[in-house]
């Protein structure tokens, strides 16, 4: 009977894979359509300095407003867009959108844009960034590009591309820090100005002494290397207070706000009036 079970399992797995493939194809086709039909929009999530309750930057996060299926998260369509290569177009569009939006923000507020690993296969990535900045009129040092360790791993000439981008005056930020294989090694090799601690650390910060020790170590390291440190995924006052106790004051998370359309955030750009959560500097 174990044979029958095994056979059953094999069929079940391949059916599941078949479904995933079908879904991926559907997303790909629909995504191309959505792009042309203006169903894609950029939301923003602030990074707040918890000592002053001011927004220091806002991260552009793509949303797909699907006419029948509602809001589709980038976790579903970005990986598909990466596989098909459509992320090149999508990413360029998101960057243009973000730079144009940021142009009208207070000059002390930066904009952060995620760049997918696949975009580094683009030979003219740095030129594309430079052209986008020129066209929008945004000062290069107001733009942060968020990359992940995957980017640093997969792409051959990533070093030279990052240096070209840095030479434009654009700031590089290492996203989802601590989830990869050799996070510390990358800090030595690449010119990053900012590190964003993955949100899994905030989630475990209160109950896990191990996680607390790791956050302490990252904080000390960032200070010694003069790298800005952001805690992602802060959802509670206890997590906020813990980060403050480790000298981490740049906070991005649902505690302040979920990603929102720019119109809703504009009134908060000068001061976080609706929910000032201040912590005192250590
Ligand atoms: P990411 O760059 O690490 O962005 C942070 C994600 O964490 C966002 O998810 C944000 O909504 C979520 N988040 C922020 N604070 C909290 C919190 O307190 N609790 C929880 N549970 N989640 C929080 P989102 O918007 O769904 O985006 C997911 C990922 O999709 C992003 O992760 C990024 O990798 C990718 N993505 C989004 N927009 C773009 C884009 O324009 N280009 C590229 N290449 N990737 C994008
Ligand atoms: Mg990011
Ligand atoms: Mg992140
Ligand atoms: Mg992430």
Short mmCIF file of C-alpha atoms and ligand atoms in Angstrom, two decimals:
data_model
loop_
_atom_site.label_atom_id
_atom_site.label_comp_id
_atom_site.label_asym_id
_atom_site.label_seq_id
_atom_site.Cartn_x
_atom_site.Cartn_y
_atom_site.Cartn_z
CA UNK A 1 0.00 0.00 0.00
CA UNK A 2 3.01 2.23 0.41
CA UNK A 3 3.55 1.98 -3.33
CA UNK A 4 0.09 3.30 -4.00
CA UNK A 5 0.69 6.03 -1.48
CA UNK A 6 3.96 6.95 -3.16
CA UNK A 7 2.32 7.06 -6.54
CA UNK A 8 -0.46 9.18 -5.15
CA UNK A 9 2.04 11.59 -3.69
CA UNK A 10 3.96 11.90 -6.93
CA UNK A 11 0.80 12.84 -8.76
CA UNK A 12 -0.19 15.25 -6.02
CA UNK A 13 3.14 17.08 -6.17
CA UNK A 14 3.15 17.40 -9.93
CA UNK A 15 -0.45 18.63 -9.87
CA UNK A 16 0.62 21.27 -7.37
CA UNK A 17 3.54 22.28 -9.55
CA UNK A 18 1.26 22.38 -12.56
CA UNK A 19 -1.12 24.70 -10.71
CA UNK A 20 1.72 26.96 -9.64
CA UNK A 21 2.93 27.17 -13.23
CA UNK A 22 -0.54 27.94 -14.51
CA UNK A 23 -0.93 30.65 -11.92
CA UNK A 24 2.47 32.11 -12.78
CA UNK A 25 1.56 32.25 -16.49
CA UNK A 26 -1.73 33.91 -15.64
CA UNK A 27 0.00 36.49 -13.46
CA UNK A 28 2.55 37.19 -16.18
CA UNK A 29 -0.10 37.79 -18.84
CA UNK A 30 -2.26 39.85 -16.54
CA UNK A 31 0.69 41.82 -15.23
CA UNK A 32 1.62 43.01 -18.70
CA UNK A 33 -1.94 44.06 -19.18
CA UNK A 34 -2.10 45.71 -15.75
CA UNK A 35 1.03 47.72 -16.46
CA UNK A 36 -0.54 49.20 -19.59
CA UNK A 37 -3.91 49.68 -17.88
CA UNK A 38 -2.37 51.71 -15.03
CA UNK A 39 -3.40 49.20 -12.40
CA UNK A 40 0.01 49.37 -10.75
CA UNK A 41 0.58 52.01 -8.13
CA UNK A 42 3.36 52.99 -5.79
CA UNK A 43 2.61 53.09 -2.09
CA UNK A 44 5.05 54.51 0.44
CA UNK A 45 6.07 53.43 3.91
CA UNK A 46 7.95 55.98 6.04
CA UNK A 47 11.09 55.36 8.02
CA UNK A 48 10.65 57.45 11.16
CA UNK A 49 13.31 58.77 13.54
CA UNK A 50 11.76 57.75 16.84
CA UNK A 51 13.67 60.47 18.74
CA UNK A 52 12.05 63.31 16.84
CA UNK A 53 8.97 61.72 15.27
CA UNK A 54 10.02 62.90 11.85
CA UNK A 55 10.07 61.02 8.60
CA UNK A 56 13.61 60.60 7.29
CA UNK A 57 12.75 58.61 4.19
CA UNK A 58 9.96 56.76 2.47
CA UNK A 59 10.21 53.42 0.74
CA UNK A 60 8.38 52.91 -2.54
CA UNK A 61 6.41 49.67 -2.50
CA UNK A 62 4.50 48.47 -5.53
CA UNK A 63 0.84 47.54 -5.37
CA UNK A 64 -1.41 46.02 -8.00
CA UNK A 65 -4.99 47.19 -7.82
CA UNK A 66 -6.64 44.30 -9.63
CA UNK A 67 -10.15 45.06 -10.93
CA UNK A 68 -11.64 41.79 -9.65
CA UNK A 69 -9.12 40.22 -7.29
CA UNK A 70 -8.48 43.30 -5.19
CA UNK A 71 -5.08 44.43 -3.98
CA UNK A 72 -2.34 41.97 -4.97
CA UNK A 73 0.84 42.07 -2.92
CA UNK A 74 4.27 42.45 -4.53
CA UNK A 75 5.22 39.18 -2.84
CA UNK A 76 3.07 37.50 -5.48
CA UNK A 77 3.90 39.37 -8.64
CA UNK A 78 7.48 40.62 -8.17
CA UNK A 79 8.95 37.09 -8.20
CA UNK A 80 7.02 36.35 -11.40
CA UNK A 81 8.20 39.62 -12.95
CA UNK A 82 11.75 38.66 -12.01
CA UNK A 83 11.45 35.31 -13.71
CA UNK A 84 10.01 36.69 -16.90
CA UNK A 85 12.31 39.71 -16.98
CA UNK A 86 9.41 42.13 -16.84
CA UNK A 87 10.91 43.53 -13.64
CA UNK A 88 13.26 45.54 -15.85
CA UNK A 89 10.37 47.61 -17.17
CA UNK A 90 8.45 47.58 -13.92
CA UNK A 91 11.48 48.57 -11.87
CA UNK A 92 12.33 51.44 -14.19
CA UNK A 93 8.75 52.64 -13.97
CA UNK A 94 8.67 52.45 -10.16
CA UNK A 95 11.95 54.37 -9.96
CA UNK A 96 10.64 57.12 -12.25
CA UNK A 97 7.44 57.35 -10.26
CA UNK A 98 9.31 57.53 -6.95
CA UNK A 99 11.76 60.20 -8.12
CA UNK A 100 8.96 62.34 -9.52
CA UNK A 101 7.01 62.05 -6.27
CA UNK A 102 10.01 62.75 -4.05
CA UNK A 103 10.85 65.90 -5.96
CA UNK A 104 8.00 67.69 -4.15
CA UNK A 105 8.79 66.41 -0.64
CA UNK A 106 10.78 68.38 1.94
CA UNK A 107 14.43 68.18 0.95
CA UNK A 108 15.41 66.29 4.11
CA UNK A 109 13.18 63.35 3.19
CA UNK A 110 14.81 60.71 0.99
CA UNK A 111 13.09 58.17 -1.20
CA UNK A 112 14.06 54.49 -1.19
CA UNK A 113 13.45 52.20 -4.15
CA UNK A 114 13.94 48.43 -4.25
CA UNK A 115 16.11 47.09 -7.05
CA UNK A 116 15.67 43.42 -7.95
CA UNK A 117 18.64 41.12 -8.63
CA UNK A 118 17.55 40.75 -12.23
CA UNK A 119 17.88 44.49 -12.82
CA UNK A 120 21.62 44.15 -12.29
CA UNK A 121 21.80 42.07 -15.45
CA UNK A 122 20.92 45.26 -17.25
CA UNK A 123 24.14 46.64 -18.69
CA UNK A 124 23.00 50.22 -18.50
CA UNK A 125 21.46 50.13 -15.01
CA UNK A 126 23.55 53.08 -13.76
CA UNK A 127 22.75 55.06 -16.91
CA UNK A 128 19.07 54.34 -16.43
CA UNK A 129 19.26 55.63 -12.84
CA UNK A 130 21.21 58.71 -13.93
CA UNK A 131 18.71 59.49 -16.69
CA UNK A 132 15.77 59.08 -14.33
CA UNK A 133 17.34 61.46 -11.83
CA UNK A 134 18.06 64.00 -14.55
CA UNK A 135 14.53 63.87 -15.92
CA UNK A 136 12.91 64.19 -12.50
CA UNK A 137 15.30 66.84 -11.24
CA UNK A 138 15.77 64.98 -7.96
CA UNK A 139 19.16 65.45 -6.28
CA UNK A 140 21.04 62.12 -6.41
CA UNK A 141 21.71 62.03 -2.66
CA UNK A 142 17.97 62.01 -2.00
CA UNK A 143 17.70 58.60 -3.65
CA UNK A 144 18.44 55.35 -1.88
CA UNK A 145 18.52 52.07 -3.75
CA UNK A 146 17.71 49.00 -1.68
CA UNK A 147 19.46 45.82 -2.68
CA UNK A 148 19.55 42.41 -1.03
CA UNK A 149 22.27 39.88 -0.51
CA UNK A 150 20.82 37.86 -3.38
CA UNK A 151 21.82 40.66 -5.72
CA UNK A 152 25.34 40.65 -4.36
CA UNK A 153 25.54 36.86 -4.77
CA UNK A 154 24.11 36.27 -8.21
CA UNK A 155 25.45 39.01 -10.37
CA UNK A 156 29.03 38.85 -11.73
CA UNK A 157 29.92 42.46 -12.25
CA UNK A 158 27.76 43.73 -9.43
CA UNK A 159 30.79 45.44 -7.83
CA UNK A 160 31.43 47.72 -10.77
CA UNK A 161 27.74 48.51 -11.21
CA UNK A 162 27.37 49.43 -7.55
CA UNK A 163 30.39 51.68 -7.80
CA UNK A 164 28.97 53.38 -10.89
CA UNK A 165 25.74 53.99 -9.00
CA UNK A 166 27.58 55.26 -5.95
CA UNK A 167 29.59 57.61 -8.17
CA UNK A 168 26.32 59.26 -9.18
CA UNK A 169 25.88 60.28 -5.54
CA UNK A 170 23.06 57.78 -4.98
CA UNK A 171 23.02 55.95 -1.65
CA UNK A 172 23.02 52.17 -1.37
CA UNK A 173 21.09 50.35 1.29
CA UNK A 174 21.30 46.67 2.22
CA UNK A 175 17.77 45.29 2.71
CA UNK A 176 16.61 42.27 4.73
CA UNK A 177 19.95 42.22 6.53
CA UNK A 178 20.78 39.12 8.51
CA UNK A 179 18.82 36.62 6.44
CA UNK A 180 21.55 35.69 3.95
CA UNK A 181 24.67 33.59 4.11
CA UNK A 182 27.45 36.06 4.78
CA UNK A 183 25.88 39.35 5.67
CA UNK A 184 28.98 40.65 7.43
CA UNK A 185 31.26 39.93 4.50
CA UNK A 186 29.16 42.12 2.25
CA UNK A 187 29.52 45.10 4.53
CA UNK A 188 33.24 44.90 3.95
CA UNK A 189 32.99 44.54 0.20
CA UNK A 190 30.28 46.97 -0.83
CA UNK A 191 29.85 50.71 -0.25
CA UNK A 192 26.55 50.62 1.64
CA UNK A 193 25.39 53.64 3.64
CA UNK A 194 22.47 51.97 5.33
CA UNK A 195 21.48 48.55 6.59
CA UNK A 196 17.91 47.45 7.19
CA UNK A 197 17.62 44.68 9.75
CA UNK A 198 15.19 42.09 8.49
CA UNK A 199 11.81 42.17 10.14
CA UNK A 200 12.20 38.63 11.49
CA UNK A 201 14.57 40.16 14.08
CA UNK A 202 12.01 42.67 15.35
CA UNK A 203 9.48 39.87 15.62
CA UNK A 204 11.75 37.82 17.88
CA UNK A 205 13.41 40.70 19.70
CA UNK A 206 11.30 40.53 22.82
CA UNK A 207 11.29 36.83 23.59
CA UNK A 208 14.60 35.58 22.18
CA UNK A 209 17.82 36.46 24.06
CA UNK A 210 19.78 35.16 21.06
CA UNK A 211 18.05 37.56 18.73
CA UNK A 212 18.70 40.35 21.23
CA UNK A 213 22.41 39.57 21.23
CA UNK A 214 22.53 39.59 17.44
CA UNK A 215 20.73 42.93 17.24
CA UNK A 216 23.20 44.36 19.80
CA UNK A 217 26.11 43.16 17.72
CA UNK A 218 24.70 44.55 14.48
CA UNK A 219 24.07 47.88 16.20
CA UNK A 220 27.65 48.12 17.50
CA UNK A 221 29.01 47.15 14.11
CA UNK A 222 26.91 49.72 12.27
CA UNK A 223 28.06 52.42 14.67
CA UNK A 224 31.74 51.53 14.22
CA UNK A 225 31.35 51.43 10.43
CA UNK A 226 29.28 54.67 10.39
CA UNK A 227 26.43 52.90 8.65
CA UNK A 228 22.84 54.00 9.30
CA UNK A 229 20.70 51.28 10.78
CA UNK A 230 16.97 50.80 10.26
CA UNK A 231 14.79 48.30 12.09
CA UNK A 232 12.12 46.91 9.77
CA UNK A 233 8.83 45.41 10.89
CA UNK A 234 8.46 47.17 14.24
CA UNK A 235 4.86 46.60 15.27
CA UNK A 236 4.72 47.20 19.03
CA UNK A 237 5.85 49.77 21.57
CA UNK A 238 7.88 47.07 23.30
CA UNK A 239 9.82 46.39 20.10
CA UNK A 240 10.32 50.13 19.60
CA UNK A 241 11.67 50.51 23.14
CA UNK A 242 13.94 47.52 22.70
CA UNK A 243 15.43 48.98 19.51
CA UNK A 244 15.94 52.32 21.28
CA UNK A 245 17.76 50.53 24.10
CA UNK A 246 20.15 49.24 21.42
CA UNK A 247 20.59 52.72 19.94
CA UNK A 248 18.43 51.94 16.94
CA UNK A 249 16.17 54.90 16.27
CA UNK A 250 15.31 54.60 12.60
CA UNK A 251 12.11 52.64 12.54
CA UNK A 252 9.94 51.26 9.74
CA UNK A 253 6.90 49.25 10.67
CA UNK A 254 3.19 48.98 11.18
CA UNK A 255 3.57 50.67 14.59
CA UNK A 256 3.93 53.94 12.69
CA UNK A 257 2.06 52.98 9.58
CA UNK A 258 1.51 50.41 6.88
CA UNK A 259 2.48 51.44 3.35
CA UNK A 260 -0.03 54.02 2.13
CA UNK A 261 -0.77 56.12 -0.96
CA UNK A 262 1.29 59.30 -1.09
CA UNK A 263 -1.70 61.62 -0.64
CA UNK A 264 -2.30 60.17 2.82
CA UNK A 265 1.31 60.65 3.87
CA UNK A 266 1.95 64.12 2.57
CA UNK A 267 0.48 65.84 5.68
CA UNK A 268 2.88 63.85 7.88
CA UNK A 269 6.04 64.69 6.00
CA UNK A 270 6.99 67.55 8.32
CA UNK A 271 5.92 66.03 11.62
CA UNK A 272 4.27 62.80 12.67
CA UNK A 273 1.21 64.50 14.07
CA UNK A 274 -1.27 61.66 14.24
CA UNK A 275 0.77 59.23 16.30
CA UNK A 276 3.88 60.75 17.77
CA UNK A 277 5.74 57.94 19.46
CA UNK A 278 8.81 59.48 20.91
CA UNK A 279 11.59 57.62 22.62
CA UNK A 280 14.31 59.43 24.46
CA UNK A 281 17.82 59.31 23.11
CA UNK A 282 20.13 57.08 25.12
P1 LIG B 1 10.94 44.88 1.42
O1 LIG B 1 11.70 45.75 0.49
O2 LIG B 1 11.74 44.24 2.50
O3 LIG B 1 9.79 45.79 2.02
C1 LIG B 1 9.32 45.69 3.33
C2 LIG B 1 8.06 44.85 3.41
O4 LIG B 1 7.74 44.66 4.78
C3 LIG B 1 6.84 45.50 2.76
O5 LIG B 1 6.02 44.47 2.21
C4 LIG B 1 6.14 46.12 3.98
O6 LIG B 1 4.76 46.31 3.79
C5 LIG B 1 6.41 45.06 5.01
N1 LIG B 1 6.32 45.60 6.37
C6 LIG B 1 6.72 46.82 6.81
N2 LIG B 1 6.51 46.97 8.12
C7 LIG B 1 5.94 45.83 8.55
C8 LIG B 1 5.49 45.38 9.84
O7 LIG B 1 5.54 46.07 10.84
N3 LIG B 1 4.99 44.12 9.90
C9 LIG B 1 4.90 43.32 8.79
N4 LIG B 1 4.39 42.11 8.95
N5 LIG B 1 5.32 43.72 7.56
C10 LIG B 1 5.84 44.96 7.45
P2 LIG B 1 5.40 44.56 0.76
O8 LIG B 1 4.99 45.96 0.45
O9 LIG B 1 4.37 43.48 0.66
O10 LIG B 1 6.62 44.22 -0.18
C11 LIG B 1 7.23 42.96 -0.14
C12 LIG B 1 8.49 42.94 -0.93
O11 LIG B 1 8.22 43.11 -2.34
C13 LIG B 1 9.48 44.04 -0.58
O12 LIG B 1 10.17 43.71 0.60
C14 LIG B 1 10.35 44.03 -1.81
O13 LIG B 1 11.30 43.02 -1.74
C15 LIG B 1 9.36 43.70 -2.91
N6 LIG B 1 8.97 44.93 -3.63
C16 LIG B 1 7.98 45.80 -3.40
N7 LIG B 1 7.99 46.82 -4.30
C17 LIG B 1 9.05 46.57 -5.12
C18 LIG B 1 9.62 47.25 -6.26
O14 LIG B 1 9.17 48.33 -6.71
N8 LIG B 1 10.70 46.67 -6.86
C19 LIG B 1 11.23 45.49 -6.38
N9 LIG B 1 12.30 44.98 -7.03
N10 LIG B 1 10.75 44.86 -5.32
C20 LIG B 1 9.67 45.38 -4.69
MG1 LIG B 2 13.01 47.23 0.75
MG1 LIG B 3 13.18 44.74 3.76
MG1 LIG B 4 11.72 41.92 2.66
#
